Coordinates of C-alpha atoms and ligand atoms in Angstrom, one line a residue:
M1 CA 21.9 153.8 8.8
L2 CA 18.7 153.4 9.0
A3 CA 18.1 150.0 5.4
G4 CA 16.3 148.6 8.1
F5 CA 14.1 151.8 9.3
K6 CA 9.9 150.7 7.8
P7 CA 8.0 153.7 8.5
Q8 CA 4.9 153.3 8.6
D9 CA 2.4 155.3 6.8
T10 CA 1.0 157.3 9.7
D11 CA 4.6 158.0 10.9
I12 CA 5.4 161.4 12.1
I13 CA 9.3 162.3 12.0
L14 CA 10.4 165.8 13.2
A15 CA 13.5 167.4 12.0
S16 CA 15.8 169.7 12.1
Y17 CA 19.3 170.7 12.1
P18 CA 20.8 170.3 15.8
K19 CA 20.1 173.3 17.5
S20 CA 16.9 174.7 15.3
G21 CA 14.3 174.4 18.4
T22 CA 13.9 170.5 18.2
T23 CA 13.1 170.3 22.2
W24 CA 10.9 172.4 22.2
L25 CA 8.8 171.0 18.2
K26 CA 9.2 167.6 20.0
A27 CA 7.7 168.6 23.6
L28 CA 4.8 170.5 21.5
T29 CA 4.1 167.6 19.5
V30 CA 3.8 165.3 22.3
A31 CA 1.3 167.9 24.2
L32 CA -0.5 167.7 21.1
M33 CA -0.8 163.9 20.8
E34 CA -1.1 163.4 23.8
R35 CA -4.0 165.6 24.5
S36 CA -6.7 163.2 23.9
K37 CA -5.9 161.2 27.0
N38 CA -4.7 163.5 29.1
Q39 CA -8.0 165.1 30.5
S40 CA -5.6 167.2 33.5
F41 CA -1.9 168.0 33.1
D42 CA -1.1 166.6 36.4
H43 CA 0.7 163.8 35.1
H44 CA 1.9 164.2 31.7
P45 CA 4.8 162.5 30.4
L46 CA 6.3 166.0 29.8
L47 CA 7.3 166.1 33.7
S48 CA 8.2 162.6 33.8
D49 CA 10.7 162.7 30.9
N50 CA 12.9 164.8 29.0
P51 CA 11.3 165.5 24.8
H52 CA 13.7 164.1 23.8
G53 CA 13.2 161.0 26.0
L54 CA 10.0 161.0 24.8
V55 CA 10.9 161.3 21.0
P56 CA 14.1 159.3 20.3
F57 CA 16.1 160.0 17.2
L58 CA 16.1 157.8 14.7
E59 CA 20.5 157.6 13.8
L60 CA 21.4 158.8 17.4
H61 CA 18.6 156.4 19.7
V62 CA 16.3 154.1 17.6
Y63 CA 19.3 152.5 15.1
R64 CA 22.2 153.9 16.7
E65 CA 23.5 150.3 18.3
S66 CA 21.6 147.5 15.6
S67 CA 19.9 147.8 11.8
S68 CA 17.0 145.7 13.4
P69 CA 16.2 147.2 16.5
N70 CA 13.3 146.2 19.1
L71 CA 10.2 148.7 18.8
A72 CA 8.0 146.9 20.8
K73 CA 7.6 150.1 22.8
F74 CA 7.0 151.8 20.1
S75 CA 3.5 150.6 20.1
S76 CA 1.0 153.1 20.5
L77 CA 0.0 155.1 17.2
P78 CA 1.1 157.4 15.8
R79 CA 4.9 156.4 16.4
L80 CA 6.8 159.9 17.1
F81 CA 10.3 159.7 16.4
S82 CA 13.3 161.8 14.8
T83 CA 16.7 163.4 13.1
H84 CA 18.9 165.4 12.2
M85 CA 19.5 163.8 9.1
P86 CA 18.8 166.1 5.8
L87 CA 15.8 165.0 3.8
H88 CA 17.9 163.6 0.2
A89 CA 19.6 160.7 3.4
M90 CA 16.0 159.1 3.7
H91 CA 15.5 159.2 0.3
E92 CA 15.5 156.0 0.0
T93 CA 13.1 154.6 3.8
L94 CA 10.9 157.4 3.1
K95 CA 10.3 157.7 -0.5
D96 CA 7.3 155.0 -0.9
S97 CA 5.9 156.8 2.0
P98 CA 3.3 158.4 3.0
C99 CA 4.2 159.4 7.2
K100 CA 4.1 162.9 7.8
I101 CA 7.8 165.1 8.5
V102 CA 7.5 167.9 10.5
Y103 CA 11.2 170.2 9.8
L104 CA 11.8 173.0 11.9
C105 CA 14.5 175.9 10.7
R106 CA 16.4 178.8 12.5
D107 CA 18.0 181.6 11.7
V108 CA 21.8 180.5 10.0
K109 CA 23.6 182.7 13.5
D110 CA 21.5 181.9 16.1
T111 CA 21.7 177.9 14.9
L112 CA 25.2 178.8 15.1
I113 CA 25.4 181.0 18.6
S114 CA 23.2 177.7 20.6
S115 CA 25.4 174.9 19.0
W116 CA 28.5 176.6 20.3
F117 CA 26.5 177.1 24.0
F118 CA 25.6 173.8 24.0
R119 CA 29.2 171.6 22.7
S120 CA 30.7 173.7 25.3
A121 CA 28.5 173.2 27.8
I122 CA 28.4 169.1 27.7
H123 CA 32.0 169.1 27.2
K124 CA 31.8 171.5 30.8
M125 CA 33.7 174.2 28.7
E126 CA 33.8 178.2 29.0
P127 CA 32.1 179.1 25.6
T128 CA 35.5 180.6 24.4
R129 CA 35.9 182.8 20.8
S130 CA 38.6 180.4 19.6
L131 CA 35.2 178.3 19.3
L132 CA 34.0 179.9 18.2
E133 CA 35.6 180.6 15.2
A134 CA 36.5 177.6 14.5
M135 CA 32.9 176.7 15.0
F136 CA 32.1 179.8 12.7
E137 CA 34.2 178.3 9.8
A138 CA 32.9 175.1 10.0
F139 CA 29.7 176.3 9.0
C140 CA 30.8 178.4 6.2
N141 CA 32.7 175.3 4.8
G142 CA 29.1 173.3 5.4
T143 CA 32.4 170.7 7.1
I144 CA 29.8 170.1 9.9
Y145 CA 28.4 166.2 11.4
Y146 CA 24.8 166.6 9.6
G147 CA 26.4 168.3 6.5
P148 CA 25.9 171.9 4.9
I149 CA 23.5 173.9 6.8
W150 CA 21.4 174.9 3.8
E151 CA 21.8 171.7 1.5
H152 CA 19.5 170.6 4.9
V153 CA 16.7 173.5 4.9
L154 CA 17.0 173.1 1.1
S155 CA 16.7 169.1 1.2
Y156 CA 13.3 170.2 3.3
W157 CA 12.1 172.7 2.2
R158 CA 11.7 171.8 -1.3
R159 CA 9.9 169.0 0.2
S160 CA 7.5 170.8 1.3
L161 CA 6.9 172.7 -2.0
E162 CA 6.1 169.9 -3.6
D163 CA 4.2 168.2 -1.3
P164 CA 2.6 170.2 1.2
K165 CA 0.8 167.2 2.5
Q166 CA 3.6 165.1 4.1
V167 CA 6.6 167.4 5.3
L168 CA 5.4 171.1 7.2
F169 CA 8.4 173.4 7.2
M170 CA 8.3 175.2 10.1
R171 CA 10.1 178.0 11.4
Y172 CA 11.4 179.0 15.2
E173 CA 11.3 182.6 14.3
E174 CA 7.3 182.4 13.4
M175 CA 6.7 180.4 16.5
K176 CA 8.2 183.4 18.8
E177 CA 6.2 185.2 17.2
E178 CA 2.8 183.9 17.1
P179 CA 3.3 181.4 19.1
R180 CA -0.6 180.0 18.9
G181 CA -1.0 180.4 15.0
Q182 CA 1.8 178.3 14.5
I183 CA 0.8 175.7 17.1
K184 CA -2.6 175.7 15.4
R185 CA -1.3 175.5 12.3
L186 CA 0.8 172.2 13.4
A187 CA -2.3 170.7 14.9
E188 CA -3.1 170.7 11.9
F189 CA -1.3 169.0 9.5
L190 CA -0.7 166.4 12.0
G191 CA -4.7 165.9 12.0
C192 CA -5.6 166.7 15.2
P193 CA -6.9 170.3 15.2
F194 CA -7.7 172.2 17.8
T195 CA -11.9 171.8 18.4
K196 CA -13.6 175.4 19.1
E197 CA -14.5 173.9 23.1
E198 CA -10.8 173.2 23.2
E199 CA -9.4 176.6 21.8
D200 CA -12.3 178.1 24.1
N201 CA -11.2 176.9 27.3
G202 CA -7.6 177.9 26.3
L203 CA -6.0 174.2 26.0
V204 CA -4.1 176.4 23.1
N205 CA -2.7 179.2 25.9
E206 CA -2.3 175.6 28.4
I207 CA 0.5 173.6 25.9
L208 CA 2.2 176.5 24.6
D209 CA 2.9 177.3 28.9
L210 CA 3.6 174.0 29.5
C211 CA 5.8 173.7 26.9
S212 CA 7.5 177.2 26.8
L213 CA 11.6 176.9 27.7
R214 CA 10.6 179.1 31.0
N215 CA 8.5 175.7 32.1
L216 CA 10.7 173.2 30.8
K217 CA 13.9 174.3 31.4
G218 CA 12.5 174.8 35.2
L219 CA 11.1 171.2 35.6
E220 CA 12.8 168.6 37.7
V221 CA 13.1 165.5 35.2
N222 CA 14.6 168.2 33.3
K223 CA 17.2 170.1 35.8
A224 CA 18.2 166.4 37.5
K225 CA 21.0 165.3 35.0
R226 CA 23.4 167.9 33.5
F227 CA 22.6 166.7 29.9
S228 CA 19.5 167.2 29.7
Q229 CA 20.1 171.6 31.2
T230 CA 22.1 171.5 28.3
F231 CA 19.0 172.1 26.1
F232 CA 17.2 174.8 27.7
R233 CA 19.0 178.1 27.0
K234 CA 17.8 181.1 26.2
G235 CA 16.0 180.8 23.0
E236 CA 15.7 184.2 21.9
V237 CA 15.5 185.4 18.1
G238 CA 18.6 187.5 17.2
D239 CA 21.1 186.5 20.4
W240 CA 23.8 185.6 17.5
K241 CA 23.9 190.1 17.8
N242 CA 25.7 189.3 21.0
Y243 CA 28.3 187.6 19.8
L244 CA 29.5 188.2 16.0
T245 CA 31.8 190.0 14.6
P246 CA 30.1 192.2 11.8
E247 CA 32.6 190.7 9.5
M248 CA 31.6 187.0 10.9
E249 CA 27.5 188.2 9.4
N250 CA 28.6 189.6 6.1
K251 CA 30.1 186.2 5.8
L252 CA 27.6 183.8 6.7
D253 CA 24.9 186.8 5.4
M254 CA 26.3 186.4 2.4
I255 CA 27.3 182.3 2.2
I256 CA 23.4 182.0 2.4
Q257 CA 22.1 184.6 0.5
E258 CA 23.7 182.4 -2.7
K259 CA 23.4 179.2 -1.8
L260 CA 19.5 180.2 -1.5
Q261 CA 19.2 181.8 -4.1
G262 CA 16.6 181.1 -6.4
S263 CA 14.8 178.7 -4.2
G264 CA 12.3 181.2 -2.7
L265 CA 13.2 180.7 1.0
K266 CA 14.6 183.8 2.9
F267 CA 16.9 184.2 6.2
Ligands
A3P301 P1 19.6 178.7 22.1 O1 20.9 178.2 23.1 O2 19.2 179.5 21.2 O3 19.5 179.4 23.8 P2 17.8 172.2 20.3 O4 16.3 171.7 20.8 O5 17.3 171.9 18.9 O6 18.8 171.6 20.4 O7 18.1 173.7 20.2 C1 18.1 174.3 21.3 C2 17.8 175.3 21.3 O8 16.5 175.4 21.4 C3 18.6 176.2 22.4 O9 18.7 177.7 21.8 C4 17.6 176.9 23.4 O10 17.7 177.3 24.8 C5 15.7 176.7 22.7 N1 15.4 176.4 22.9 C6 14.7 174.8 23.3 N2 13.5 174.6 24.2 C7 13.1 175.6 24.1 C8 11.2 176.2 24.4 N3 10.2 175.4 25.0 N4 10.8 177.1 23.4 C9 12.2 178.3 23.0 N5 12.8 177.4 23.1 C10 13.4 176.6 23.4

């Protein structure tokens, strides 16, 4: 699918399993990269475009229609792209490229619940138990669009251990728990660390506020289209506890534990 994609050395690819917080990662990355250009936030790109409009998915937007799309609009460097594909699916494309990849991982049970609400919202349906049960089975069997979630996560996790300069492995829960530390980690990885002056001037908090769920959800640009709204829901850690039965919890936990065994990665 991405056969025609020739990454540039400076490209940045934001990768995630769907419903892991991709929108947040996109907003934060845009805000980090933009800060050299925007002295004030009054005309910030995040105020006039949804984060998905600013950082397109390679497989869903850029290469969907053609294997040689016109990339002229990505002339400003670094180019920012995103993907939901597992790393092994992009092996050929990325194998000789030093471009940076940021992977955002989220608790599997929260990802499932978020997917359930998202699927229901885009089909304009109530989130029913029967849909949740069907999606739960699909998660457990790995029979879903982007493949088994454990293979997805592990593909990036292993690469991040092999080459931490190329792949930064981030966790949604850590971003929620210590956003300042995590955004600084992201900025350093991307090669644009906060200066002392920026920190003293409160820029870290300003970016976090700009990209907060509450703020993005309330922006006209994200309220205007139903589809854009669906990317912003609760953003809570552990929301699955409100919906999964103890049996579902145990089954998913056991599968994930078994699949991640020996990898050093824990949920
Ligand atoms: P919930 O459905 O649990 O609320 P994605 O961006 O990969 O589609 O993931 C969507 C999930 O990220 C949703 O989770 C959504 O609410 C949450 N989210 C979106 N924007 C966010 C932000 N700025 N901060 C924290 N979470 C955010």
